[in-house]
Short mmCIF file of C-alpha atoms in Angstrom, two decimals:
data_model
loop_
_atom_site.label_atom_id
_atom_site.label_comp_id
_atom_site.label_asym_id
_atom_site.label_seq_id
_atom_site.Cartn_x
_atom_site.Cartn_y
_atom_site.Cartn_z
CA UNK A 1 115.18 87.13 112.65
CA UNK A 2 114.22 85.39 109.47
CA UNK A 3 115.34 86.41 106.01
CA UNK A 4 111.81 87.44 105.11
CA UNK A 5 112.07 90.68 107.03
CA UNK A 6 115.00 91.81 104.92
CA UNK A 7 112.55 91.36 102.05
CA UNK A 8 110.15 93.69 103.85
CA UNK A 9 112.83 96.32 103.81
CA UNK A 10 113.55 96.01 100.11
CA UNK A 11 110.07 95.49 98.72
CA UNK A 12 106.56 96.85 98.79
CA UNK A 13 105.93 95.02 102.10
CA UNK A 14 107.54 97.72 104.14
CA UNK A 15 109.22 100.67 102.49
CA UNK A 16 108.38 102.50 99.30
CA UNK A 17 111.55 102.60 97.25
CA UNK A 18 111.53 104.99 94.31
CA UNK A 19 112.21 103.44 90.93
CA UNK A 20 114.54 106.25 89.94
CA UNK A 21 118.01 104.86 90.72
CA UNK A 22 120.54 105.47 87.98
CA UNK A 23 124.21 104.69 87.48
CA UNK A 24 125.02 108.23 88.69
CA UNK A 25 123.66 107.71 92.19
CA UNK A 26 124.61 104.08 92.72
CA UNK A 27 127.43 102.99 94.97
CA UNK A 28 129.87 100.31 93.84
CA UNK A 29 132.55 98.12 95.35
CA UNK A 30 135.76 98.45 93.33
CA UNK A 31 138.27 95.64 93.92
CA UNK A 32 141.72 96.44 92.53
CA UNK A 33 144.91 94.49 91.96
CA UNK A 34 147.56 94.30 94.66
CA UNK A 35 149.37 97.64 95.10
CA UNK A 36 147.21 99.52 92.61
CA UNK A 37 144.95 101.32 95.08
CA UNK A 38 146.42 104.80 94.62
CA UNK A 39 146.29 104.58 90.84
CA UNK A 40 142.67 103.42 90.89
CA UNK A 41 141.77 106.16 93.40
CA UNK A 42 143.32 108.79 91.16
CA UNK A 43 141.45 107.47 88.11
CA UNK A 44 138.22 107.52 90.07
CA UNK A 45 138.72 111.16 91.07
CA UNK A 46 139.65 112.22 87.53
CA UNK A 47 136.35 110.84 86.24
CA UNK A 48 134.12 112.43 88.87
CA UNK A 49 133.78 109.49 91.21
CA UNK A 50 133.54 109.90 95.01
CA UNK A 51 135.29 107.49 97.34
CA UNK A 52 133.04 106.45 100.24
CA UNK A 53 135.08 103.82 102.06
CA UNK A 54 138.43 102.04 101.83
CA UNK A 55 138.75 98.35 102.77
CA UNK A 56 142.54 97.97 102.67
CA UNK A 57 142.76 94.33 103.78
CA UNK A 58 140.64 93.35 100.76
CA UNK A 59 142.25 95.64 98.16
CA UNK A 60 138.90 97.37 97.67
CA UNK A 61 137.07 100.62 98.03
CA UNK A 62 133.39 101.66 97.99
CA UNK A 63 132.66 104.60 95.71
CA UNK A 64 129.84 106.55 94.09
CA UNK A 65 130.43 106.31 90.35
CA UNK A 66 128.80 108.37 87.60
CA UNK A 67 128.52 106.67 84.21
CA UNK A 68 131.85 108.08 83.01
CA UNK A 69 133.76 106.81 86.06
CA UNK A 70 132.05 103.44 85.93
CA UNK A 71 133.11 102.92 82.32
CA UNK A 72 136.68 104.01 83.09
CA UNK A 73 136.90 101.63 86.04
CA UNK A 74 135.63 98.70 84.00
CA UNK A 75 138.21 99.34 81.26
CA UNK A 76 141.20 99.85 83.55
CA UNK A 77 143.55 96.83 83.81
CA UNK A 78 144.32 97.66 87.45
CA UNK A 79 140.72 96.98 88.48
CA UNK A 80 139.99 93.33 89.23
CA UNK A 81 136.21 93.64 89.27
CA UNK A 82 133.33 95.98 90.12
CA UNK A 83 129.94 95.17 91.58
CA UNK A 84 127.04 97.12 93.02
CA UNK A 85 127.34 97.94 96.72
CA UNK A 86 124.04 96.45 97.82
CA UNK A 87 121.88 97.94 100.53
CA UNK A 88 121.32 96.11 103.79
CA UNK A 89 118.65 97.02 106.32
CA UNK A 90 118.10 96.63 110.06
CA UNK A 91 116.33 93.32 110.69
CA UNK A 92 113.83 94.75 113.10
CA UNK A 93 110.13 94.66 113.70
CA UNK A 94 107.64 97.07 112.22
CA UNK A 95 104.71 98.82 113.85
CA UNK A 96 101.69 98.53 111.52
CA UNK A 97 99.96 101.88 111.00
CA UNK A 98 96.84 100.73 112.80
CA UNK A 99 98.49 100.35 116.20
CA UNK A 100 99.17 104.05 116.83
CA UNK A 101 95.99 104.96 114.95
CA UNK A 102 93.90 103.28 117.68
CA UNK A 103 96.26 104.71 120.36
CA UNK A 104 97.36 101.26 121.51
CA UNK A 105 100.97 102.46 121.74
CA UNK A 106 99.93 105.02 124.35
CA UNK A 107 98.79 102.49 126.95
CA UNK A 108 100.72 99.84 128.85
CA UNK A 109 99.47 96.28 128.50
CA UNK A 110 101.62 94.88 131.30
CA UNK A 111 98.48 94.33 133.42
CA UNK A 112 96.58 92.66 130.56
CA UNK A 113 96.82 89.23 132.18
CA UNK A 114 93.55 90.01 133.94
CA UNK A 115 91.69 89.81 130.60
CA UNK A 116 91.12 87.05 128.05
CA UNK A 117 90.42 87.61 124.37
CA UNK A 118 88.86 84.70 122.53
CA UNK A 119 89.39 84.53 118.77
CA UNK A 120 86.88 82.46 116.80
CA UNK A 121 88.50 81.87 113.45
CA UNK A 122 90.65 79.51 111.36
CA UNK A 123 93.24 78.68 114.01
CA UNK A 124 96.57 79.99 115.23
CA UNK A 125 100.05 79.17 113.99
CA UNK A 126 101.58 78.23 117.31
CA UNK A 127 105.05 77.95 115.76
CA UNK A 128 105.07 81.52 114.42
CA UNK A 129 107.97 83.65 115.63
CA UNK A 130 105.61 86.50 116.64
CA UNK A 131 102.98 84.35 118.37
CA UNK A 132 104.71 81.35 119.94
CA UNK A 133 105.48 83.08 123.26
CA UNK A 134 101.96 84.24 124.04
CA UNK A 135 99.75 82.97 126.86
CA UNK A 136 97.47 80.98 124.57
CA UNK A 137 95.14 78.02 124.87
CA UNK A 138 92.62 76.72 122.39
CA UNK A 139 89.75 74.49 121.39
CA UNK A 140 89.06 72.74 118.11
CA UNK A 141 85.64 72.69 116.53
CA UNK A 142 83.87 69.29 116.71
CA UNK A 143 82.70 69.71 113.10
CA UNK A 144 86.16 68.75 111.96
CA UNK A 145 87.99 72.03 111.28
CA UNK A 146 91.20 70.56 112.71
CA UNK A 147 93.68 71.47 115.43
CA UNK A 148 93.35 74.97 116.88
CA UNK A 149 97.15 75.43 116.89
CA UNK A 150 97.36 75.04 113.11
CA UNK A 151 95.97 77.38 110.48
CA UNK A 152 95.44 76.14 106.94
CA UNK A 153 93.56 79.29 106.00
CA UNK A 154 95.81 82.05 107.39
CA UNK A 155 92.97 84.32 108.44
CA UNK A 156 93.02 83.51 112.15
CA UNK A 157 96.78 83.92 112.46
CA UNK A 158 96.56 87.35 110.82
CA UNK A 159 93.79 88.40 113.23
CA UNK A 160 95.76 87.10 116.22
CA UNK A 161 98.85 89.05 115.15
CA UNK A 162 96.92 92.32 115.12
CA UNK A 163 95.76 91.67 118.68
CA UNK A 164 98.90 90.18 120.19
CA UNK A 165 101.99 89.95 117.95
CA UNK A 166 104.87 90.11 120.41
CA UNK A 167 107.36 92.91 121.00
CA UNK A 168 110.35 90.69 120.25
CA UNK A 169 112.41 92.48 117.58
CA UNK A 170 110.73 90.35 114.91
CA UNK A 171 107.99 91.02 112.41
CA UNK A 172 105.28 93.30 113.75
CA UNK A 173 103.68 94.30 117.03
CA UNK A 174 100.04 93.93 117.98
CA UNK A 175 97.69 96.06 120.03
CA UNK A 176 98.93 94.21 123.16
CA UNK A 177 102.51 93.09 122.46
CA UNK A 178 103.81 92.18 125.94
CA UNK A 179 102.55 88.54 125.85
CA UNK A 180 100.51 89.21 129.00
CA UNK A 181 97.04 89.10 127.45
CA UNK A 182 95.42 85.70 127.68
CA UNK A 183 94.29 84.32 124.33
CA UNK A 184 91.91 81.47 123.74
CA UNK A 185 91.53 80.23 120.16
CA UNK A 186 88.46 78.40 118.92
CA UNK A 187 88.93 76.99 115.46
CA UNK A 188 85.74 76.85 113.38
CA UNK A 189 87.19 77.34 109.89
CA UNK A 190 89.27 74.86 107.97
CA UNK A 191 91.03 75.51 104.69
CA UNK A 192 87.66 76.02 102.96
CA UNK A 193 86.87 78.96 105.27
CA UNK A 194 83.26 78.56 106.44
CA UNK A 195 81.21 77.29 109.38
CA UNK A 196 77.59 77.08 110.58
CA UNK A 197 75.76 79.52 112.86
CA UNK A 198 75.28 76.68 115.35
CA UNK A 199 79.04 76.12 115.35
CA UNK A 200 79.52 79.82 116.02
CA UNK A 201 77.37 79.77 119.16
CA UNK A 202 79.05 76.56 120.31
CA UNK A 203 82.40 78.30 119.77
CA UNK A 204 81.28 81.39 121.69
CA UNK A 205 80.20 79.18 124.58
CA UNK A 206 83.64 77.57 124.45
CA UNK A 207 85.07 81.07 124.76
CA UNK A 208 82.91 81.73 127.79
CA UNK A 209 83.91 78.45 129.40
CA UNK A 210 87.55 79.49 129.06
CA UNK A 211 87.12 82.85 130.76
CA UNK A 212 86.71 85.14 127.75
CA UNK A 213 85.99 88.80 128.42
CA UNK A 214 86.14 89.81 124.74
CA UNK A 215 85.26 87.67 121.71
CA UNK A 216 86.69 88.58 118.31
CA UNK A 217 84.66 87.38 115.32
CA UNK A 218 86.19 88.45 112.00
CA UNK A 219 83.43 86.59 110.19
CA UNK A 220 79.77 86.78 109.27
CA UNK A 221 76.94 86.15 106.86
CA UNK A 222 74.04 88.13 105.41
CA UNK A 223 71.11 86.41 107.15
CA UNK A 224 70.02 86.64 110.77
CA UNK A 225 69.36 83.58 112.90
CA UNK A 226 67.11 83.61 115.97
CA UNK A 227 69.14 80.96 117.77
CA UNK A 228 72.34 82.89 117.10
CA UNK A 229 70.87 86.24 118.22
CA UNK A 230 69.55 84.72 121.43
CA UNK A 231 72.97 83.17 122.08
CA UNK A 232 74.81 86.48 121.80
CA UNK A 233 72.17 88.26 123.87
CA UNK A 234 72.80 85.69 126.58
CA UNK A 235 76.59 86.09 126.38
CA UNK A 236 76.17 89.86 126.65
CA UNK A 237 74.06 89.47 129.77
CA UNK A 238 76.82 87.28 131.23
CA UNK A 239 79.35 90.11 130.89
CA UNK A 240 81.11 89.16 127.64
CA UNK A 241 81.82 91.82 124.99
CA UNK A 242 81.33 90.35 121.51
CA UNK A 243 82.88 92.20 118.56
CA UNK A 244 82.37 91.29 114.89
CA UNK A 245 83.12 92.43 111.34
CA UNK A 246 80.51 94.66 109.68
CA UNK A 247 80.96 92.91 106.31
CA UNK A 248 82.84 93.37 103.07
CA UNK A 249 80.18 93.73 100.38
CA UNK A 250 80.35 97.53 100.32
CA UNK A 251 76.58 97.95 100.49
CA UNK A 252 73.90 98.71 103.09
CA UNK A 253 72.87 95.13 103.89
CA UNK A 254 73.29 93.90 107.45
CA UNK A 255 75.87 91.29 108.28
CA UNK A 256 75.56 88.86 111.18
CA UNK A 257 76.50 88.40 114.00
CA UNK A 258 77.76 92.01 113.78
CA UNK A 259 74.27 93.45 113.34
CA UNK A 260 72.75 91.96 116.48
CA UNK A 261 72.29 94.63 119.16
CA UNK A 262 74.38 92.62 121.61
CA UNK A 263 77.40 92.62 119.27
CA UNK A 264 79.70 95.55 118.34
CA UNK A 265 79.78 96.00 114.54
CA UNK A 266 83.14 97.20 113.15
CA UNK A 267 83.70 99.07 109.90
CA UNK A 268 87.02 99.32 108.07
CA UNK A 269 88.98 102.49 107.34
CA UNK A 270 92.31 103.09 105.58
CA UNK A 271 95.46 104.83 106.77
CA UNK A 272 93.94 108.19 105.81
CA UNK A 273 90.91 107.42 108.03
CA UNK A 274 88.60 107.11 105.03
CA UNK A 275 86.00 104.34 105.03
CA UNK A 276 86.99 101.41 102.82
CA UNK A 277 84.92 100.95 99.69
CA UNK A 278 84.20 97.35 100.66
CA UNK A 279 83.00 98.16 104.20
CA UNK A 280 79.28 97.70 104.96
CA UNK A 281 77.36 100.86 105.80
CA UNK A 282 74.40 100.10 108.09
CA UNK A 283 72.58 101.49 111.08
CA UNK A 284 74.30 98.83 113.21
CA UNK A 285 77.88 99.96 112.53
CA UNK A 286 79.20 101.06 115.90
CA UNK A 287 82.96 101.60 115.65
CA UNK A 288 85.65 101.74 112.98
CA UNK A 289 89.15 100.29 112.88
CA UNK A 290 92.07 100.09 110.42
CA UNK A 291 91.19 97.49 107.78
CA UNK A 292 92.99 98.39 104.56
CA UNK A 293 96.47 96.96 103.86
CA UNK A 294 96.91 95.75 107.40
CA UNK A 295 100.26 94.05 107.97
CA UNK A 296 100.21 91.08 110.32
CA UNK A 297 101.36 87.51 110.84
CA UNK A 298 100.38 84.60 108.61
CA UNK A 299 101.28 80.90 108.94
CA UNK A 300 105.05 80.49 108.71
CA UNK A 301 106.28 80.47 105.14
CA UNK A 302 102.82 80.70 103.60
CA UNK A 303 103.12 84.15 102.03
CA UNK A 304 105.19 85.67 99.29
CA UNK A 305 107.38 88.74 99.07
CA UNK A 306 108.63 90.20 95.82
CA UNK A 307 111.43 92.34 94.48
CA UNK A 308 111.54 93.76 90.95
CA UNK A 309 114.43 95.35 89.11
CA UNK A 310 114.23 96.79 85.61
CA UNK A 311 117.29 98.12 83.78
CA UNK A 312 119.22 98.04 87.03
CA UNK A 313 116.69 100.12 88.97
CA UNK A 314 114.47 98.89 91.77
CA UNK A 315 110.71 99.16 91.19
CA UNK A 316 108.26 98.95 94.07
CA UNK A 317 106.34 95.68 93.71
CA UNK A 318 104.10 93.29 95.63
CA UNK A 319 103.83 89.55 95.03
CA UNK A 320 100.50 88.45 93.61
CA UNK A 321 99.14 86.10 96.29
CA UNK A 322 99.50 82.49 95.13
CA UNK A 323 102.48 83.15 92.86
CA UNK A 324 105.17 80.45 92.85
CA UNK A 325 108.52 81.09 94.54
CA UNK A 326 111.14 81.77 91.85
CA UNK A 327 113.81 84.13 90.53
CA UNK A 328 113.85 84.90 86.80
CA UNK A 329 115.27 87.47 84.38
CA UNK A 330 114.23 88.39 80.86
CA UNK A 331 113.45 91.22 78.45
CA UNK A 332 110.35 93.31 79.14
CA UNK A 333 107.47 92.75 76.67
CA UNK A 334 104.23 94.72 76.41
CA UNK A 335 101.17 92.43 76.56
CA UNK A 336 98.51 95.15 77.01
CA UNK A 337 95.68 93.65 79.15
CA UNK A 338 96.65 90.05 78.22
CA UNK A 339 93.10 88.99 77.42
CA UNK A 340 94.49 86.30 75.09
CA UNK A 341 97.80 84.53 74.74
CA UNK A 342 100.64 87.03 74.51
CA UNK A 343 102.35 85.44 71.49
CA UNK A 344 105.29 87.88 71.51
CA UNK A 345 106.29 86.99 75.07
CA UNK A 346 108.31 83.80 74.50
CA UNK A 347 111.24 83.84 76.93
CA UNK A 348 110.28 87.33 78.13
CA UNK A 349 108.59 89.02 81.08
CA UNK A 350 105.06 90.23 80.32
CA UNK A 351 104.07 93.79 81.21
CA UNK A 352 100.28 93.72 81.65
CA UNK A 353 97.69 96.33 82.52
CA UNK A 354 95.03 95.52 85.10
CA UNK A 355 91.45 95.24 83.85
CA UNK A 356 88.67 93.17 82.22
CA UNK A 357 89.79 89.69 83.34
CA UNK A 358 91.27 88.21 86.52
CA UNK A 359 94.92 88.40 87.48
CA UNK A 360 95.23 84.63 87.20
CA UNK A 361 93.84 84.67 83.63
CA UNK A 362 96.31 87.39 82.65
CA UNK A 363 99.24 85.38 84.01
CA UNK A 364 98.02 82.19 82.31
CA UNK A 365 97.80 84.09 79.00
CA UNK A 366 101.36 85.27 79.52
CA UNK A 367 102.37 81.63 80.11
CA UNK A 368 100.47 80.54 76.99
CA UNK A 369 102.66 82.86 74.91
CA UNK A 370 105.83 81.44 76.45
CA UNK A 371 106.29 84.24 79.01
CA UNK A 372 108.50 83.46 82.00
CA UNK A 373 107.17 86.10 84.40
CA UNK A 374 104.42 88.71 84.68
CA UNK A 375 104.24 92.29 85.92
CA UNK A 376 100.68 93.61 86.30
CA UNK A 377 100.32 97.36 86.73
CA UNK A 378 97.35 99.12 88.26
CA UNK A 379 94.72 101.02 86.32
CA UNK A 380 94.03 103.27 89.30
CA UNK A 381 96.35 105.11 91.70
CA UNK A 382 98.44 103.02 94.08
CA UNK A 383 100.37 99.79 94.25
CA UNK A 384 98.53 96.72 92.99
CA UNK A 385 97.93 94.00 95.59
CA UNK A 386 96.23 90.99 93.99
CA UNK A 387 95.57 87.30 94.32
CA UNK A 388 95.29 84.30 92.01
CA UNK A 389 92.70 82.76 94.33
CA UNK A 390 92.60 79.03 93.88
CA UNK A 391 94.00 79.14 90.32
CA UNK A 392 97.45 77.57 89.90
CA UNK A 393 99.94 79.64 87.90
CA UNK A 394 103.49 78.54 87.12
CA UNK A 395 105.51 81.72 86.60
CA UNK A 396 106.29 84.45 89.15
CA UNK A 397 103.98 87.45 89.06
CA UNK A 398 104.02 90.81 90.79
CA UNK A 399 101.84 93.90 91.00
CA UNK A 400 103.07 97.45 90.60
CA UNK A 401 101.50 100.92 90.56
CA UNK A 402 99.89 102.67 87.65
CA UNK A 403 102.76 105.19 87.48
CA UNK A 404 105.30 102.39 87.69
CA UNK A 405 103.62 100.57 84.82
CA UNK A 406 103.46 103.66 82.62
CA UNK A 407 107.14 104.29 83.25
CA UNK A 408 108.02 100.74 82.23
CA UNK A 409 106.16 101.16 78.92
CA UNK A 410 109.07 103.38 77.88
CA UNK A 411 111.58 100.64 78.83
CA UNK A 412 110.29 97.76 76.72
CA UNK A 413 113.10 95.38 75.84
CA UNK A 414 115.07 96.25 78.97
CA UNK A 415 116.26 93.45 81.24
CA UNK A 416 113.91 92.79 84.15
CA UNK A 417 114.36 90.54 87.16
CA UNK A 418 111.55 89.23 89.35
CA UNK A 419 112.28 87.43 92.61
CA UNK A 420 109.59 86.00 94.88
CA UNK A 421 110.33 84.47 98.25
CA UNK A 422 108.35 82.85 101.09
CA UNK A 423 107.43 85.04 104.04
CA UNK A 424 105.69 84.96 107.39
CA UNK A 425 103.74 88.26 107.16
CA UNK A 426 101.24 89.76 104.75
CA UNK A 427 98.93 92.68 104.08
CA UNK A 428 95.23 91.82 104.26
CA UNK A 429 92.14 93.95 103.59
CA UNK A 430 88.74 93.63 105.23
CA UNK A 431 86.47 94.46 108.11
CA UNK A 432 88.00 91.22 109.42
CA UNK A 433 91.24 93.18 109.88
CA UNK A 434 89.48 96.15 111.49
CA UNK A 435 87.73 93.96 114.07
CA UNK A 436 90.84 92.82 116.01
CA UNK A 437 91.97 96.44 116.32
CA UNK A 438 88.73 97.17 118.14
CA UNK A 439 88.71 93.92 120.12
CA UNK A 440 92.31 94.45 121.16
CA UNK A 441 91.66 98.08 122.15
CA UNK A 442 88.62 97.01 124.18
CA UNK A 443 90.60 94.40 126.10
CA UNK A 444 93.50 96.81 126.60
CA UNK A 445 91.26 99.52 128.09
CA UNK A 446 89.27 97.01 130.13
CA UNK A 447 92.47 95.58 131.64
CA UNK A 448 93.06 98.94 133.35
CA UNK A 449 89.50 98.97 134.74
CA UNK A 450 88.66 95.32 135.37
CA UNK A 451 85.78 96.27 137.71
CA UNK A 452 83.87 97.88 134.86
CA UNK A 453 81.23 95.84 133.07
CA UNK A 454 81.26 94.92 129.38
CA UNK A 455 78.48 97.46 128.76
CA UNK A 456 80.41 100.20 130.53
CA UNK A 457 83.57 99.57 128.51
CA UNK A 458 81.49 99.50 125.35
CA UNK A 459 79.90 102.84 126.24
CA UNK A 460 83.33 104.38 126.92
CA UNK A 461 84.64 103.24 123.54
CA UNK A 462 81.66 104.81 121.79
CA UNK A 463 81.86 108.04 123.79
CA UNK A 464 85.53 108.60 122.99
CA UNK A 465 85.76 107.36 119.39
CA UNK A 466 87.25 109.85 116.93
CA UNK A 467 84.32 111.21 114.94
CA UNK A 468 84.80 110.62 111.21
CA UNK A 469 82.56 111.26 108.20
CA UNK A 470 79.33 113.04 109.00
CA UNK A 471 79.18 114.78 112.36
CA UNK A 472 78.00 112.35 115.00
CA UNK A 473 77.20 108.71 114.42
CA UNK A 474 76.75 107.66 110.81
CA UNK A 475 76.29 104.38 108.96
CA UNK A 476 79.78 104.33 107.43
CA UNK A 477 81.93 104.96 110.52
CA UNK A 478 79.51 104.40 113.37
CA UNK A 479 80.67 106.55 116.28
CA UNK A 480 84.12 106.69 114.73
CA UNK A 481 87.65 105.32 115.08
CA UNK A 482 88.23 103.49 118.35
CA UNK A 483 90.68 105.34 120.61
CA UNK A 484 92.21 103.34 123.46
CA UNK A 485 93.94 106.18 125.33
CA UNK A 486 90.92 108.44 125.07
CA UNK A 487 88.67 105.67 126.48
CA UNK A 488 91.19 105.10 129.30
CA UNK A 489 91.17 108.82 130.15
CA UNK A 490 87.38 108.88 130.05
CA UNK A 491 87.04 106.00 132.52
CA UNK A 492 89.80 107.40 134.73
CA UNK A 493 88.02 110.75 134.92
CA UNK A 494 84.41 109.58 135.04
CA UNK A 495 84.41 106.09 136.46
CA UNK A 496 82.79 103.01 134.98
CA UNK A 497 79.33 104.59 134.81
CA UNK A 498 80.54 107.73 133.09
CA UNK A 499 79.94 109.97 136.10
CA UNK A 500 81.84 109.60 139.37
#
């Protein structure tokens, strides 16, 4: 297991740690001079401390120390030194919320080797700890996107992790984590992240040539193309189930290929099963999947994790995507919304409110005033997850919640420490993230009923989706949240045609 997953456990990437720790509830390691253990233990008890553990061979004890006891320990000549007893966490994998939400954890995927999912995207990090053991082949786009087994963009590796991250005590698990599902990767996106509609059909045909049953397309554009529509109609007639992202513009415009009748259009919902504000709402939306703050794999070492401590207390924080890797400490300085150089920030860490200008501009304005780090707090409920896009910044920056930011306004001048580190996993938003949940669920269900047709599996998914929003099908959720176990039960009871 790599170090990054210990970061998951101590940062916003996995567990929400309250920023309320004080000296009274901290645990310390007290190392005392030879033969002075009993005297130090007595002093600890007199001042309200609580011994937690003795480590005799090291002349030390672990103890919970209120402020009074901590001060007494530090002043006592029999104490060699005191330091915080730091938390350590199990280095284990995490199940992203979307996996049980689509009921993938209720079905075995041990028989999934009879299905192939083809992912048309930006590639696949073949060296990734959560992906390297899968049954995977690939093709590279002739337009020059590069090798299929590399991913300069990160998008394709994230999608692949949602479908098939392995159950290997590392990172995360996907919809089908046993490594039995066959994957074929067709790379059409390079680092710049776009391709042509002709390339998309060529890629889909490459999927078909490599035995694809399900095609995942976490991609799209806002104009239809006759050649493209005819291509997907043909693939549908040949028994292939094509699934695509509904779009991320948050309006009622159609997105393609998702809005062709022969393609399943997928909307995004959050962990509360509410439609994402960015998700397209059209009469072609068919199913919904988890697409908000989805945790999955990214190319090895390409992401950032963050930890933040202010006045000795941990504060839940997320690295701003694109921030440099660093560890810095300094006094906390209020820079409001940092719409100009924060001239009072020299040698300090800028506390900045979200709003009016981009995150990158805010950080650059902190830099311009001599700031050595930036903390941006949300102006709406929830933790702030942001990106600098293609703008280069030179100081570490993190996002925190609105409540966290308001609390820090009362701690200006306190010592703050920001640490950012490289990681192999990240949270992404988008109908792109919802799509592999549906594609994976479709392949998982189909693997139990391989004699069913693509149309029959599609009908079962629609018939058993969890109805959300308005009663019945609606433009935001389609037929609802895809449910793998419910679709399995439906086909088991009714047969492929829906009526035995």
